Short mmCIF file of C-alpha atoms and ligand atoms in Angstrom, two decimals:
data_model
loop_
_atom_site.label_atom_id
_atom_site.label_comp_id
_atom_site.label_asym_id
_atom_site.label_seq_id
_atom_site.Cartn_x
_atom_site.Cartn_y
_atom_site.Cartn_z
CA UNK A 1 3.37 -17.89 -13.54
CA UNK A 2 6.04 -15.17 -12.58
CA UNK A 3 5.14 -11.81 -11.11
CA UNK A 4 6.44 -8.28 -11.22
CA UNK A 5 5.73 -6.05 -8.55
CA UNK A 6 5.79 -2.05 -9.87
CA UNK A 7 7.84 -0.33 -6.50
CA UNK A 8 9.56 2.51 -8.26
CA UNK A 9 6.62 5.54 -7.61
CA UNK A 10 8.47 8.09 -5.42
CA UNK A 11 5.34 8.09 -3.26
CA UNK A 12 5.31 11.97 -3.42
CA UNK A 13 1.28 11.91 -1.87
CA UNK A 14 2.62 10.11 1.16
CA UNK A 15 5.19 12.56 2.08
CA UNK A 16 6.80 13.39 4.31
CA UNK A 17 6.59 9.90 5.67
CA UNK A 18 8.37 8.76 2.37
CA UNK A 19 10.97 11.21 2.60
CA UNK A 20 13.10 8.50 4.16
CA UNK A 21 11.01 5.39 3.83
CA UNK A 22 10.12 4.63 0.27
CA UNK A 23 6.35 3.68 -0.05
CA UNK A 24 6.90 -0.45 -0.69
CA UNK A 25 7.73 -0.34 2.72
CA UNK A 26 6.09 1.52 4.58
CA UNK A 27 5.12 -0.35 7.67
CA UNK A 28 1.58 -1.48 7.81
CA UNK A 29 0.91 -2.64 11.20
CA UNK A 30 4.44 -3.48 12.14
CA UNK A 31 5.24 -4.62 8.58
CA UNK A 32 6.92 -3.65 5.39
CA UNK A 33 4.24 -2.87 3.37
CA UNK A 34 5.61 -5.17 0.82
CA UNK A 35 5.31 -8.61 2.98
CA UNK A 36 1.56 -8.10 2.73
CA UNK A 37 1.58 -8.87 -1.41
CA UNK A 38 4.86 -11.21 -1.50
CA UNK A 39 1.93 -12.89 1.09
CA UNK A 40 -0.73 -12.63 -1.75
CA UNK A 41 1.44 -13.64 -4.70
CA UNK A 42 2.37 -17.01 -2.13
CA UNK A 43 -1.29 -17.65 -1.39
CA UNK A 44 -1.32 -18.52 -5.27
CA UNK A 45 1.77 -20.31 -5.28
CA UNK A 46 3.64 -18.02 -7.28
CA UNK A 47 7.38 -17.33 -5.63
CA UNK A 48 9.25 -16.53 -8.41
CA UNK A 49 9.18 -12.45 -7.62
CA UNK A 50 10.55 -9.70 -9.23
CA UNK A 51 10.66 -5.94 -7.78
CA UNK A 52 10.54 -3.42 -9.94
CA UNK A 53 12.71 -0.44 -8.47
CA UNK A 54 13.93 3.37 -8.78
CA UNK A 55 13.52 5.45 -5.87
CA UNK A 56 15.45 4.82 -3.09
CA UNK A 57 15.96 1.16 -4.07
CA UNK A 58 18.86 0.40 -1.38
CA UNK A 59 16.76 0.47 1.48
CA UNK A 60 14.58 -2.06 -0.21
CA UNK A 61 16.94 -4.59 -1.05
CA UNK A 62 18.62 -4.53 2.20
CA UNK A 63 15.37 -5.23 4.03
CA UNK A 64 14.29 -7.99 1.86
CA UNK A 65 17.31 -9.30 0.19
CA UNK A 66 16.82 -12.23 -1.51
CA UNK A 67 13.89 -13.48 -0.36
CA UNK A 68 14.76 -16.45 1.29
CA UNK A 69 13.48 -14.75 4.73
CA UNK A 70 9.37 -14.90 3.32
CA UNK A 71 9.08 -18.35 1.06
CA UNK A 72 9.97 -16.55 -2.16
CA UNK A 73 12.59 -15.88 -4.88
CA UNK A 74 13.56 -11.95 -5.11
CA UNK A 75 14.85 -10.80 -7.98
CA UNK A 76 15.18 -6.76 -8.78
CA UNK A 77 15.73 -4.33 -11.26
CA UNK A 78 16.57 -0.80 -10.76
CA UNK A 79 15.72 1.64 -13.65
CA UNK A 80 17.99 4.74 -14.05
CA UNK A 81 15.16 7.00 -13.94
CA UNK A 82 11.27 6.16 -13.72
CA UNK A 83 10.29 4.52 -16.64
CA UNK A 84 6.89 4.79 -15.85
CA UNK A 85 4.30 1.44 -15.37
CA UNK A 86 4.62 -0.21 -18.78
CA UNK A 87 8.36 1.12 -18.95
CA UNK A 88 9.22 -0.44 -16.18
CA UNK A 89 7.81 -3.91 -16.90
CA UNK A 90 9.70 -3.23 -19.92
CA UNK A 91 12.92 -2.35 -18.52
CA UNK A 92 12.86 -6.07 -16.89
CA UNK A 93 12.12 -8.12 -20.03
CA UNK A 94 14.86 -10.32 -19.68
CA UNK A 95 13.40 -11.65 -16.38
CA UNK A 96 10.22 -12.46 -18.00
CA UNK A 97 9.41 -15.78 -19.26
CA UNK A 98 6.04 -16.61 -18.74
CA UNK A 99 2.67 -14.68 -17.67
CA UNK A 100 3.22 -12.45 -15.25
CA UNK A 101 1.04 -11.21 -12.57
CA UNK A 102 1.68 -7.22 -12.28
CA UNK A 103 0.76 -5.36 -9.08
CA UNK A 104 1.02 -1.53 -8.63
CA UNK A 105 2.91 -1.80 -5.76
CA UNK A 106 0.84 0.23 -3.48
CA UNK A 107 -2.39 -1.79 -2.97
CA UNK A 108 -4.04 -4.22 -0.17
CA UNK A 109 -5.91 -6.31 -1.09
CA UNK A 110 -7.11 -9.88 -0.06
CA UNK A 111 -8.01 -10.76 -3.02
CA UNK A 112 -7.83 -14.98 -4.20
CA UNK A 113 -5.54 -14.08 -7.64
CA UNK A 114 -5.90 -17.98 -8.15
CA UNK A 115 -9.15 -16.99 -9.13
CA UNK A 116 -8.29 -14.49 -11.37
CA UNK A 117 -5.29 -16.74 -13.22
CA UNK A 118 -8.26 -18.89 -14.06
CA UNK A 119 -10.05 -17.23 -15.02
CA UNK A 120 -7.43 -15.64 -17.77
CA UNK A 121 -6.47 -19.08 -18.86
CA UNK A 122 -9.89 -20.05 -19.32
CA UNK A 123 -10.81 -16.36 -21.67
CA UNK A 124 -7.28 -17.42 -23.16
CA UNK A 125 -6.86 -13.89 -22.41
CA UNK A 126 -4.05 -11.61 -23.35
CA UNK A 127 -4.61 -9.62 -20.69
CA UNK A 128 -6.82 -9.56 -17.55
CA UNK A 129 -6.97 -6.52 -15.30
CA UNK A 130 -8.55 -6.92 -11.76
CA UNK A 131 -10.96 -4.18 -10.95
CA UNK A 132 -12.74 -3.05 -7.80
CA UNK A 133 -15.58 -0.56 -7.12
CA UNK A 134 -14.90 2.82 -5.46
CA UNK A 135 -17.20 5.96 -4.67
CA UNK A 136 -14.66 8.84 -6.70
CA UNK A 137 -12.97 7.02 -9.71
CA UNK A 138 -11.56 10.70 -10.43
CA UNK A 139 -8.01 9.65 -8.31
CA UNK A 140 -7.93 6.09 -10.23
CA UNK A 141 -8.09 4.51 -13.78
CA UNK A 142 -11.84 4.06 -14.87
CA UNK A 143 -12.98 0.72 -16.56
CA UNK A 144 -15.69 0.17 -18.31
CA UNK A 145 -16.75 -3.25 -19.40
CA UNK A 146 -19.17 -5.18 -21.65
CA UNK A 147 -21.56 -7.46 -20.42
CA UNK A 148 -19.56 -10.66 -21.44
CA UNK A 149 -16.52 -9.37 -19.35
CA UNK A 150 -14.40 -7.51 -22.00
CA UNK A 151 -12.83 -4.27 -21.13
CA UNK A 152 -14.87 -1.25 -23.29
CA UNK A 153 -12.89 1.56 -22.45
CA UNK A 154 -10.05 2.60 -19.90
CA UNK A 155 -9.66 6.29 -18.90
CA UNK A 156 -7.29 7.38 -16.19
CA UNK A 157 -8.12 10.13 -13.52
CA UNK A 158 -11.68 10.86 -15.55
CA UNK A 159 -12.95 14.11 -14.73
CA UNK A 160 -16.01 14.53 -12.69
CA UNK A 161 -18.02 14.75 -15.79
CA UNK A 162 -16.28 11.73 -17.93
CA UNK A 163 -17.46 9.32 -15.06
CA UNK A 164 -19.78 6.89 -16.15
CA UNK A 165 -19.12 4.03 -13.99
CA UNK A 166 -17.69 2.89 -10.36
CA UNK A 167 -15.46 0.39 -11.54
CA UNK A 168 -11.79 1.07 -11.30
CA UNK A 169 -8.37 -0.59 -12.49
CA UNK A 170 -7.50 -2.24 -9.48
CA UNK A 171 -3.38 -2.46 -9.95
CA UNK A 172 -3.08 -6.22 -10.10
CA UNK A 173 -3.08 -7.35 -14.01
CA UNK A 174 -1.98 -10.81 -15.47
CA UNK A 175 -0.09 -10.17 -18.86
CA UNK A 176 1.07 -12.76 -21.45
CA UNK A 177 4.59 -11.90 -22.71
CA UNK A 178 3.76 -11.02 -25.95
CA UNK A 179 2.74 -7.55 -24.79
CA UNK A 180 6.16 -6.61 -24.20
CA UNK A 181 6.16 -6.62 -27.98
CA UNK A 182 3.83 -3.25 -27.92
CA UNK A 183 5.84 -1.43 -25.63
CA UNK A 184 9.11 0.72 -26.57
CA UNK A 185 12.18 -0.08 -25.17
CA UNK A 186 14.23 2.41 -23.79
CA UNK A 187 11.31 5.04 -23.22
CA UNK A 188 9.06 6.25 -20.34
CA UNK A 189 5.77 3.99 -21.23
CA UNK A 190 2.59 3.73 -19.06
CA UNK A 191 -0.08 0.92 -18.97
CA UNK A 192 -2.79 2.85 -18.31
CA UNK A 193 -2.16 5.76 -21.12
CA UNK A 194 0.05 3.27 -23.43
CA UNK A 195 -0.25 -0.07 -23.65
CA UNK A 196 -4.34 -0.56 -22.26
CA UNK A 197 -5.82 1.62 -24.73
CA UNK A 198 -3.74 -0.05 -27.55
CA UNK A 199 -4.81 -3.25 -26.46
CA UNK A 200 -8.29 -1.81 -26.99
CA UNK A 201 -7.37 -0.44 -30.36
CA UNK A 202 -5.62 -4.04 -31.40
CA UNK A 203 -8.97 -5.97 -30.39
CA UNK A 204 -6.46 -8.14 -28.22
CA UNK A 205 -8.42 -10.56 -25.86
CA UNK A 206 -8.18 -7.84 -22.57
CA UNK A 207 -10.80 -9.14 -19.82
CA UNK A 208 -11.67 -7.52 -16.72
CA UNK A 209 -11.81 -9.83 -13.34
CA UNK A 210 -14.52 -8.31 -10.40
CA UNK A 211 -14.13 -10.51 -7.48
CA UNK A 212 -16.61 -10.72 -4.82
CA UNK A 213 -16.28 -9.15 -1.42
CA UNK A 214 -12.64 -8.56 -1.74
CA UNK A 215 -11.23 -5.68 0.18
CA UNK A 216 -8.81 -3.34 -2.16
CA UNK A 217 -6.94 -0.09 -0.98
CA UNK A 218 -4.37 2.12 -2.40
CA UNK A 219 -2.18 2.79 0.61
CA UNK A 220 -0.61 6.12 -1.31
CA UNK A 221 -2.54 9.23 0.92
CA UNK A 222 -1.72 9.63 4.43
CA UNK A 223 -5.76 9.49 4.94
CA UNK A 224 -5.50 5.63 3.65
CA UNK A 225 -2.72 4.72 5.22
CA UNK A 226 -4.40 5.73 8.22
CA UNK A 227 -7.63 3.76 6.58
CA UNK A 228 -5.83 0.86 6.04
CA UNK A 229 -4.36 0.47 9.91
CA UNK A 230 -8.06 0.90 11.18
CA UNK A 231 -9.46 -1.70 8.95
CA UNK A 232 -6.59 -4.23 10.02
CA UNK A 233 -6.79 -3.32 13.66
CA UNK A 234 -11.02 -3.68 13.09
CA UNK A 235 -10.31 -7.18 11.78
CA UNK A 236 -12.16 -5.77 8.70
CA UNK A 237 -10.07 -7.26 6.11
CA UNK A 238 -11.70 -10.69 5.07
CA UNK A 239 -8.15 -12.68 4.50
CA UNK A 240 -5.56 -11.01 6.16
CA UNK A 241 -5.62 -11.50 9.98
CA UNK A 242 -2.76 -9.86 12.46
CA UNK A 243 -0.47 -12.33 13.84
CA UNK A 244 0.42 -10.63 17.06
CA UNK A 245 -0.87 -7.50 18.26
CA UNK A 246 1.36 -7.50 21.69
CA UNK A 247 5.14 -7.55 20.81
CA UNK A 248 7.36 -7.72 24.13
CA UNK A 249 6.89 -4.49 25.90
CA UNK A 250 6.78 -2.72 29.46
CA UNK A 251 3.64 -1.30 30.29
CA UNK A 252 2.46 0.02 33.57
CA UNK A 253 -0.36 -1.63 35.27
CA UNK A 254 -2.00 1.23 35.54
CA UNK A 255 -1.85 2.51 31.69
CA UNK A 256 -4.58 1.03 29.59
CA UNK A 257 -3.88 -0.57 26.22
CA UNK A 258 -7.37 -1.67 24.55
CA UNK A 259 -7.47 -5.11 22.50
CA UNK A 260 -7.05 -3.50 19.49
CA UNK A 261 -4.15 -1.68 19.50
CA UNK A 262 -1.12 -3.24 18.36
CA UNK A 263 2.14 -2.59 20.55
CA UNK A 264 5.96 -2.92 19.23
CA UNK A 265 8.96 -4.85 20.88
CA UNK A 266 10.90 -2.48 23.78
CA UNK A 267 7.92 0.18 23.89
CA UNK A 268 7.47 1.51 27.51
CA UNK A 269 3.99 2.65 28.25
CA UNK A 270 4.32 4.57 31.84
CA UNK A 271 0.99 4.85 34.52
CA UNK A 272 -2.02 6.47 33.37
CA UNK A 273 -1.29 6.35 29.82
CA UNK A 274 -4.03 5.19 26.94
CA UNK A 275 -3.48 3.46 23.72
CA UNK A 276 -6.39 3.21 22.13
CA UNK A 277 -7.19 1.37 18.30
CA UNK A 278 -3.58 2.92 17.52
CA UNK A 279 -0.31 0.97 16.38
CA UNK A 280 3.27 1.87 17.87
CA UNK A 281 6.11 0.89 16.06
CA UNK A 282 9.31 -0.55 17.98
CA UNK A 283 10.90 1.39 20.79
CA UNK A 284 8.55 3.99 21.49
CA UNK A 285 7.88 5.62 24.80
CA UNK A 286 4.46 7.38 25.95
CA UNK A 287 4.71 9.05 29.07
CA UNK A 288 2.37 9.42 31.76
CA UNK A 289 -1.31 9.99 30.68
CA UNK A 290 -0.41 11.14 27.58
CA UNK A 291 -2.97 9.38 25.26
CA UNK A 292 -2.89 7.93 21.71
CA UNK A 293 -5.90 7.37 20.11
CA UNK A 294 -6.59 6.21 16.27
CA UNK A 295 -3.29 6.78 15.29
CA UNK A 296 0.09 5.02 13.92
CA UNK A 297 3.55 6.09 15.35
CA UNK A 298 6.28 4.42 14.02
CA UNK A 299 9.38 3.10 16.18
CA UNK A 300 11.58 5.16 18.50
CA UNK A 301 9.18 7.86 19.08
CA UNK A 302 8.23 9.36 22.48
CA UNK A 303 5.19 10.75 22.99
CA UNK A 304 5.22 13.29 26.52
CA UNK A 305 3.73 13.73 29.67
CA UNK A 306 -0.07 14.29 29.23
CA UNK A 307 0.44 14.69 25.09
CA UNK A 308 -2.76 13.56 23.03
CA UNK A 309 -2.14 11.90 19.72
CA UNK A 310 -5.79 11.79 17.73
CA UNK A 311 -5.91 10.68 14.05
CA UNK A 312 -2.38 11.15 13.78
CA UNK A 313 0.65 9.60 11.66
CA UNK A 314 3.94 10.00 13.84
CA UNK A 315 6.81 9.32 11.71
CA UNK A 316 10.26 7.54 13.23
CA UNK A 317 12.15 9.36 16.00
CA UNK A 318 9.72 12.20 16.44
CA UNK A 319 9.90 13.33 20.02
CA UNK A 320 5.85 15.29 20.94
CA UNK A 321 6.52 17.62 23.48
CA UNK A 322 4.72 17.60 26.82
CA UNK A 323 0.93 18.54 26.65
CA UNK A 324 1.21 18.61 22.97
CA UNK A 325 -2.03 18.02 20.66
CA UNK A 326 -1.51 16.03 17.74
CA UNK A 327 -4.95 15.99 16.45
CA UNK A 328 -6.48 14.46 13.64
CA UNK A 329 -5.40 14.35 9.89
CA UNK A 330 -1.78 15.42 11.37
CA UNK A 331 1.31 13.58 9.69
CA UNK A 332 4.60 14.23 11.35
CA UNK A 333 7.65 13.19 9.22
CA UNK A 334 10.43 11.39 10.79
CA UNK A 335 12.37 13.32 13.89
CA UNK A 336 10.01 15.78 14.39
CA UNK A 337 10.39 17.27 17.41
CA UNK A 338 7.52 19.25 18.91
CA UNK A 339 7.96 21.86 21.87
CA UNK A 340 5.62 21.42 24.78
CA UNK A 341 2.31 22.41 24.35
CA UNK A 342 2.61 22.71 20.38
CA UNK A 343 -0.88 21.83 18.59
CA UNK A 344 -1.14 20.20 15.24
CA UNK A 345 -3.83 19.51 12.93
CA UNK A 346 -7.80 19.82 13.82
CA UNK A 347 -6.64 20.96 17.33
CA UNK A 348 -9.37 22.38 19.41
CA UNK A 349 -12.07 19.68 19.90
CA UNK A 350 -9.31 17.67 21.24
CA UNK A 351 -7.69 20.49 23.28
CA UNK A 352 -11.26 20.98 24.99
CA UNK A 353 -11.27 17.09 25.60
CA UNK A 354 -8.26 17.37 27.65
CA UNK A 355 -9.49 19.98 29.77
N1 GDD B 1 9.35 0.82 -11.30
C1 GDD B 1 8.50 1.81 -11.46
N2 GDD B 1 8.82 2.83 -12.33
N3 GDD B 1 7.36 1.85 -10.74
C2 GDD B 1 6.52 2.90 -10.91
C3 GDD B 1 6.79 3.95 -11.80
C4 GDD B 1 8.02 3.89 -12.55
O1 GDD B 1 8.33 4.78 -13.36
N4 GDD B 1 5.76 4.84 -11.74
C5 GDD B 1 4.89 4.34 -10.86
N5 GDD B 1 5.35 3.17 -10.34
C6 GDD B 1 4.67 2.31 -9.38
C7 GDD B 1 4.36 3.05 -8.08
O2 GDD B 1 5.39 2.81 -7.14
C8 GDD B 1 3.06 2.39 -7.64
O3 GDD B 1 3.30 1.24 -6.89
C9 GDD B 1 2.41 1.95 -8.95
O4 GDD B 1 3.44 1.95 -9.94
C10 GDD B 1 1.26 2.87 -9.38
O5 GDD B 1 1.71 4.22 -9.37
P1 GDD B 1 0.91 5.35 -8.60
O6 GDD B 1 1.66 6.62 -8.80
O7 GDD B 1 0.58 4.94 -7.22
O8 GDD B 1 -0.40 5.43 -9.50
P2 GDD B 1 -1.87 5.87 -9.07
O9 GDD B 1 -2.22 5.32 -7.75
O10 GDD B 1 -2.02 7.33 -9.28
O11 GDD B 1 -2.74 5.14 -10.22
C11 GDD B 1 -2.52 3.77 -10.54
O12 GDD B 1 -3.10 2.92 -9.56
C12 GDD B 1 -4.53 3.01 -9.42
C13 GDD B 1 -4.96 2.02 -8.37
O13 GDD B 1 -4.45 2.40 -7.15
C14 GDD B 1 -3.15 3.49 -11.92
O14 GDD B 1 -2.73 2.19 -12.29
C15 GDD B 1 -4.66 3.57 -11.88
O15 GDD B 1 -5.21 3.17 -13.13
C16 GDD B 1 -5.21 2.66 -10.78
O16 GDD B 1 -6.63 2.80 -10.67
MG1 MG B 2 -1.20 4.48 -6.18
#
């Protein structure tokens, strides 16, 4: 078993903190958001790894070169333009030799894929497709299935009226190789308009895996990204537990830092500051009893005198002014620098707490 990891989006719903940083790795609590699924794909033994690429895939390869670094054998392929899903698994045919595991490479999960490989050997499937329940399926693929496990129907981004389940394509697929056969080379190709429904239309063996409570979440909104940080700091993800929350940092005795928060090497946290449930990247500086609250600033930021950061996403570099409000659903792209006393996002219940 090989796997193919689809890292090409452009992550345009997760701007402007993609604008430099593509989306694969974003940091997730201190991490390139890619480390949590190489993680997933070695839980199952699988190490033989290949990224699919297109936008911006330098800065990728540098940070995770060949591998060697996590346990696991990188290989990457860069398409010219996006070849879309299907395209792209495509576009790196010659890599592929076996079944392949396939993650869309935006999505947490914890899920036990050894599970799910068994599960396809044992259907003697040609395809499996992991799915997960949500509350709107309109933003995701819809799946229906029949009662002995076989996908019905697929339909991406249903309408509000076309929804007739809560089960959803959950981006992680195993696929045997003789799929590549139904895709055209050389041509922007999708799974989930392409290739699924002709699976359907070929009667192929295509089987749908639900695990049990398995937590799933498409990082690709700024509101999940945020999600996704409270439910790791909340120690609400079943499988995946933080290694170190404190990295080496100065803080003053008399700033407060609550358990949960997760600090980055070389931050300075100065008297009277609060960090509270929030994540700072490397490097960054909050003043004196400035406060950060259920947020995630990324390194080299400094936050100013008496500034409050609620519900925020601070990009790198960004430098918030002194008694600045950076209040909930707020993302600030990287070097952002706000003048004293600027307020951002749902401002005024958290100006009135500072008074
Ligand atoms: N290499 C490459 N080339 N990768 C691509 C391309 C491409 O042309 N287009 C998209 N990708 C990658 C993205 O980087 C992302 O990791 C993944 O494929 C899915 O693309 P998204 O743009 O994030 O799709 P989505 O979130 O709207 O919908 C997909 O994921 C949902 C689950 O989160 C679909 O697969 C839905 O059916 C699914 O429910
Ligand atoms: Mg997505």
């Amino acid at each position: 078993m090989q796997a193919l990891i689809l890292a090409g989006g452009k992550g345009t719903r997760l701007r402007p903190l993609t604008v430099y940083t593509p989306k694969p790795i974003v940091p997730i609590c201190n991490r390139p958001f890619l480390l949590y699924q190489i993680d997933t794909l070695r839980r199952a033994a699988i190490t033989d790894i290949t990224l699919s690429l297109s936008y911006q895939p330098n800065k990728i390869e540098q940070l995770l070169g060949d591998g060697s670094d996590y346990g696991v054998k990188l290989k990457y392929t860069v398409e010219p333009q996006p070849m879309g899903t299907a395209g792209a698994y495509k576009f790196a045919e010659d890599l592929i030799r076996e079944p392949t595991v396939v993650f869309n490479g935006d999505i947490l999960t914890d899920l036990d894929l050894k599970a799910v490989i068994r599960e396809h050997s044992e259907h003697q499937a040609t395809a499996t497709i992991v799915l997960t329940p949500v509350e709107n399926p309109s933003a995701y693929g819809l799946v229906e299935t029949e009662s002995d496990g076989r996908i019905r129907r697929f339909l991406e981004k249903p309408k509000a009226d076309e929804i007739t389940c809560n089960t959803i394509n959950a981006g992680t697929y195993i696929l045997e190789p003789k799929v590549l056969d139904l895709i055209p080379a050389g041509e922007n190709h999708s799974f989930e308009y392409g290739l699924f429904p002709e699976l359907l239309k070929r009667k192929e063996a295509f089987f749908a895996h639900i695990p049990a409570r398995t937590y799933w979440i498409d990082i690709g909104t700024p509101e999940r990204y945020l999600r996704v940080h409270q439910d790791l700091l909340g120690n609400r993800v079943g499988r995946i537990h933080l290694k170190e929350r404190r990295g080496d940092f100065d803080s003053a005795t008399a700033a407060e830092v609550d358990e949960l928060s997760m600090i980055g090497d070389d931050c300075q946290i100065k008297p009277g500051a609060q960090i509270i449930n929030s994540v700072l990247g490397q490097g960054c500086f909050v003043e004196e009893r400035a406060r950060v609250e259920n947020s995630v600033i990324w390194p080299h930021t400094r936050v100013g005198t008496t500034a409050i950061v609620s519900g925020a996403v601070v990009g790198r570099g960004c430098h918030i002014g002194r008694s600045a409000v950076v209040g909930h659903g707020s993302v600030l792209g990287d070097k952002t620098s706000l003048t004293d006393y600027t307020i951002t996002g749902q401002a005024e219940v958290q100006a009135e707490a500072v008074l």
